[in-house]
């Protein structure tokens, strides 16, 4: 499934606007989500899951090829935690 | 940001009635849930991709009592952040360097406090997902 399929669904199921409008709306929804996450704020979508921005400390890692020790710098990462509802839906 | 905050923001930004914005957002995530249920992969350019990972049955333990418990095989969604968003999220951390908080604490709304994160010299991706 790609964004185009989602746009198609929104156009067919919600209706009331052109396909071009549907595309713009879906694009806007994902843009708002991205900007919010970029600002470090989490997104909680009940029934689906939470997108959480986490700060990771720097740590010592290894180059698995050479075995050399390297420092993995501190970073901010995005994780997705599926909701129990979604997990149940996938396993029913 | 919760789903209702997202609905309000979308409604305001696109001058849509709130009810319409709600229908649209529900439709988007319902579609995604359907795809995952069908075992399909989802790829949203600029955001990331979702796929279903299958986990085998294993013997777990009740962490409180230590009793062994059988865990059934299961399917779980796995989200992999896209390259662009991954970089944008990490760059967000460099905007406002501030005293470090506990690594486990989630940043509050608008909180961008964290030491600047340099670009990873190794090009390695951090791995924190669970294994099958």
GROMACS .gro file of C-alpha atoms in nm:
model
  224
    1UNK     CA    1   0.000   0.000   0.000
    2UNK     CA    2   0.125   0.344  -0.090
    3UNK     CA    3  -0.001   0.697  -0.040
    4UNK     CA    4  -0.186   0.669  -0.371
    5UNK     CA    5  -0.398   0.381  -0.234
    6UNK     CA    6  -0.478   0.579   0.078
    7UNK     CA    7  -0.580   0.879  -0.134
    8UNK     CA    8  -0.804   0.650  -0.341
    9UNK     CA    9  -0.973   0.521  -0.024
   10UNK     CA   10  -1.026   0.871   0.113
   11UNK     CA   11  -1.171   0.981  -0.221
   12UNK     CA   12  -1.408   0.685  -0.244
   13UNK     CA   13  -1.511   0.639   0.117
   14UNK     CA   14  -1.525   0.994   0.251
   15UNK     CA   15  -1.612   1.174  -0.070
   16UNK     CA   16  -1.726   1.532  -0.117
   17UNK     CA   17  -1.413   1.643  -0.297
   18UNK     CA   18  -1.210   1.576  -0.609
   19UNK     CA   19  -0.931   1.322  -0.622
   20UNK     CA   20  -0.684   1.608  -0.648
   21UNK     CA   21  -0.824   1.757  -0.328
   22UNK     CA   22  -0.809   1.417  -0.161
   23UNK     CA   23  -0.442   1.396  -0.253
   24UNK     CA   24  -0.373   1.739  -0.106
   25UNK     CA   25  -0.559   1.657   0.213
   26UNK     CA   26  -0.377   1.328   0.269
   27UNK     CA   27  -0.048   1.500   0.196
   28UNK     CA   28  -0.133   1.771   0.451
   29UNK     CA   29  -0.216   1.512   0.719
   30UNK     CA   30   0.120   1.341   0.679
   31UNK     CA   31   0.298   1.677   0.667
   32UNK     CA   32   0.146   1.784   0.998
   33UNK     CA   33   0.251   1.450   1.148
   34UNK     CA   34   0.605   1.489   1.021
   35UNK     CA   35   0.647   1.847   1.139
   36UNK     CA   36   0.513   1.756   1.483
   37UNK     CA   37   0.756   1.465   1.516
   38UNK     CA   38   1.040   1.680   1.390
   39UNK     CA   39   0.968   1.919   1.677
   40UNK     CA   40   1.014   1.629   1.917
   41UNK     CA   41   0.648   1.590   2.001
   42UNK     CA   42   0.488   1.247   2.000
   43UNK     CA   43   0.174   1.156   1.807
   44UNK     CA   44  -0.086   0.941   1.978
   45UNK     CA   45  -0.339   0.781   1.746
   46UNK     CA   46  -0.584   0.586   1.954
   47UNK     CA   47  -0.662   0.250   1.801
   48UNK     CA   48  -0.352   0.261   1.582
   49UNK     CA   49  -0.045   0.341   1.787
   50UNK     CA   50   0.195   0.606   1.909
   51UNK     CA   51   0.485   0.764   1.727
   52UNK     CA   52   0.738   0.860   1.989
   53UNK     CA   53   1.057   1.059   1.954
   54UNK     CA   54   1.326   0.921   2.181
   55UNK     CA   55   1.662   1.062   2.275
   56UNK     CA   56   1.942   0.808   2.271
   57UNK     CA   57   2.266   0.858   2.457
   58UNK     CA   58   2.592   0.800   2.282
   59UNK     CA   59   2.730   0.452   2.328
   60UNK     CA   60   3.021   0.237   2.226
   61UNK     CA   61   2.955   0.019   1.926
   62UNK     CA   62   3.166  -0.198   1.708
   63UNK     CA   63   3.225  -0.222   1.341
   64UNK     CA   64   3.107  -0.579   1.291
   65UNK     CA   65   3.340  -0.623   0.997
   66UNK     CA   66   3.664  -0.518   1.161
   67UNK     CA   67   3.575  -0.537   1.529
   68UNK     CA   68   3.695  -0.182   1.580
   69UNK     CA   69   3.537   0.008   1.864
   70UNK     CA   70   3.356   0.323   1.764
   71UNK     CA   71   3.144   0.574   1.948
   72UNK     CA   72   2.787   0.590   1.829
   73UNK     CA   73   2.688   0.950   1.879
   74UNK     CA   74   2.386   1.065   2.079
   75UNK     CA   75   2.085   1.093   1.855
   76UNK     CA   76   1.713   1.139   1.843
   77UNK     CA   77   1.513   0.859   1.689
   78UNK     CA   78   1.153   0.793   1.600
   79UNK     CA   79   0.983   0.477   1.721
   80UNK     CA   80   0.635   0.342   1.664
   81UNK     CA   81   0.452   0.156   1.936
   82UNK     CA   82   0.144  -0.021   1.800
   83UNK     CA   83  -0.170   0.001   2.011
   84UNK     CA   84  -0.314  -0.307   2.177
   85UNK     CA   85  -0.618  -0.266   1.951
   86UNK     CA   86  -0.402  -0.291   1.639
   87UNK     CA   87  -0.204  -0.583   1.780
   88UNK     CA   88  -0.525  -0.768   1.858
   89UNK     CA   89  -0.663  -0.694   1.512
   90UNK     CA   90  -0.354  -0.849   1.355
   91UNK     CA   91  -0.380  -1.164   1.562
   92UNK     CA   92  -0.752  -1.235   1.562
   93UNK     CA   93  -0.048   1.537   1.984
   94UNK     CA   94  -0.352   1.314   1.997
   95UNK     CA   95  -0.584   1.214   1.717
   96UNK     CA   96  -0.828   1.490   1.812
   97UNK     CA   97  -0.549   1.749   1.807
   98UNK     CA   98  -0.453   1.624   1.463
   99UNK     CA   99  -0.815   1.646   1.346
  100UNK     CA  100  -0.839   2.005   1.470
  101UNK     CA  101  -0.514   2.102   1.306
  102UNK     CA  102  -0.609   1.948   0.973
  103UNK     CA  103  -0.954   2.111   0.987
  104UNK     CA  104  -0.802   2.453   1.062
  105UNK     CA  105  -0.526   2.429   0.807
  106UNK     CA  106  -0.748   2.312   0.521
  107UNK     CA  107  -1.064   2.500   0.624
  108UNK     CA  108  -1.258   2.176   0.650
  109UNK     CA  109  -1.542   2.101   0.889
  110UNK     CA  110  -1.410   1.909   1.188
  111UNK     CA  111  -1.639   1.616   1.114
  112UNK     CA  112  -1.495   1.587   0.766
  113UNK     CA  113  -1.138   1.604   0.892
  114UNK     CA  114  -1.221   1.331   1.141
  115UNK     CA  115  -1.365   1.107   0.869
  116UNK     CA  116  -1.055   1.160   0.657
  117UNK     CA  117  -0.809   1.083   0.934
  118UNK     CA  118  -1.004   0.778   1.042
  119UNK     CA  119  -1.015   0.662   0.682
  120UNK     CA  120  -0.637   0.700   0.646
  121UNK     CA  121  -0.557   0.491   0.953
  122UNK     CA  122  -0.836   0.241   0.890
  123UNK     CA  123  -0.691   0.186   0.542
  124UNK     CA  124  -0.351   0.129   0.692
  125UNK     CA  125  -0.488  -0.114   0.947
  126UNK     CA  126  -0.668  -0.308   0.673
  127UNK     CA  127  -0.348  -0.331   0.470
  128UNK     CA  128  -0.152  -0.460   0.768
  129UNK     CA  129  -0.427  -0.709   0.852
  130UNK     CA  130  -0.404  -0.841   0.499
  131UNK     CA  131  -0.031  -0.879   0.556
  132UNK     CA  132   0.057  -0.602   0.312
  133UNK     CA  133   0.345  -0.366   0.346
  134UNK     CA  134   0.275   0.008   0.359
  135UNK     CA  135   0.511   0.262   0.222
  136UNK     CA  136   0.450   0.632   0.284
  137UNK     CA  137   0.710   0.839   0.107
  138UNK     CA  138   0.869   1.086   0.341
  139UNK     CA  139   0.741   0.912   0.653
  140UNK     CA  140   0.849   0.551   0.646
  141UNK     CA  141   0.721   0.201   0.594
  142UNK     CA  142   0.520  -0.048   0.792
  143UNK     CA  143   0.546  -0.420   0.759
  144UNK     CA  144   0.422  -0.724   0.942
  145UNK     CA  145   0.674  -0.927   1.132
  146UNK     CA  146   0.590  -1.276   1.241
  147UNK     CA  147   0.714  -1.399   1.574
  148UNK     CA  148   0.742  -1.763   1.672
  149UNK     CA  149   0.599  -1.907   1.990
  150UNK     CA  150   0.841  -1.893   2.280
  151UNK     CA  151   0.845  -1.961   2.649
  152UNK     CA  152   0.838  -1.636   2.838
  153UNK     CA  153   0.830  -1.565   3.206
  154UNK     CA  154   0.604  -1.370   3.430
  155UNK     CA  155   0.849  -1.100   3.536
  156UNK     CA  156   0.687  -1.069   3.878
  157UNK     CA  157   0.669  -1.432   3.979
  158UNK     CA  158   0.924  -1.588   3.747
  159UNK     CA  159   0.669  -1.849   3.637
  160UNK     CA  160   0.716  -1.977   3.284
  161UNK     CA  161   0.437  -1.879   3.046
  162UNK     CA  162   0.388  -1.995   2.690
  163UNK     CA  163   0.369  -1.711   2.441
  164UNK     CA  164   0.176  -1.788   2.123
  165UNK     CA  165   0.310  -1.704   1.779
  166UNK     CA  166   0.203  -1.355   1.680
  167UNK     CA  167   0.213  -1.094   1.411
  168UNK     CA  168   0.326  -0.743   1.497
  169UNK     CA  169   0.353  -0.430   1.288
  170UNK     CA  170   0.703  -0.295   1.248
  171UNK     CA  171   0.765   0.065   1.150
  172UNK     CA  172   1.083   0.172   0.982
  173UNK     CA  173   1.132   0.546   0.967
  174UNK     CA  174   1.214   0.690   0.626
  175UNK     CA  175   1.552   0.843   0.563
  176UNK     CA  176   1.424   1.197   0.525
  177UNK     CA  177   1.214   1.197   0.841
  178UNK     CA  178   1.489   1.019   1.033
  179UNK     CA  179   1.726   1.300   0.949
  180UNK     CA  180   1.469   1.567   1.023
  181UNK     CA  181   1.387   1.420   1.364
  182UNK     CA  182   1.754   1.396   1.455
  183UNK     CA  183   1.821   1.748   1.332
  184UNK     CA  184   1.540   1.866   1.559
  185UNK     CA  185   1.752   1.762   1.855
  186UNK     CA  186   2.027   2.005   1.761
  187UNK     CA  187   1.802   2.309   1.755
  188UNK     CA  188   1.801   2.379   2.127
  189UNK     CA  189   2.087   2.219   2.318
  190UNK     CA  190   1.993   2.204   2.685
  191UNK     CA  191   2.069   1.998   2.995
  192UNK     CA  192   2.027   1.629   2.930
  193UNK     CA  193   1.729   1.454   3.082
  194UNK     CA  194   1.684   1.084   3.147
  195UNK     CA  195   1.708   0.895   2.821
  196UNK     CA  196   1.384   0.717   2.891
  197UNK     CA  197   1.182   1.027   2.953
  198UNK     CA  198   0.984   1.139   2.655
  199UNK     CA  199   1.025   1.501   2.566
  200UNK     CA  200   0.724   1.709   2.660
  201UNK     CA  201   0.534   1.918   2.413
  202UNK     CA  202   0.772   2.155   2.240
  203UNK     CA  203   1.063   2.029   2.442
  204UNK     CA  204   1.369   2.007   2.225
  205UNK     CA  205   1.614   1.977   2.508
  206UNK     CA  206   1.891   1.740   2.429
  207UNK     CA  207   2.256   1.769   2.353
  208UNK     CA  208   2.332   1.818   1.991
  209UNK     CA  209   2.352   1.490   1.810
  210UNK     CA  210   2.627   1.479   1.555
  211UNK     CA  211   2.595   1.285   1.236
  212UNK     CA  212   2.687   0.925   1.290
  213UNK     CA  213   3.036   0.875   1.154
  214UNK     CA  214   2.981   0.508   1.085
  215UNK     CA  215   2.674   0.540   0.871
  216UNK     CA  216   2.535   0.253   1.077
  217UNK     CA  217   2.172   0.252   1.165
  218UNK     CA  218   2.082   0.228   1.530
  219UNK     CA  219   1.910  -0.100   1.593
  220UNK     CA  220   1.660  -0.116   1.868
  221UNK     CA  221   1.393  -0.341   1.729
  222UNK     CA  222   1.316  -0.673   1.883
  223UNK     CA  223   1.416  -0.992   1.713
  224UNK     CA  224   1.191  -1.273   1.610
   0.00000   0.00000   0.00000
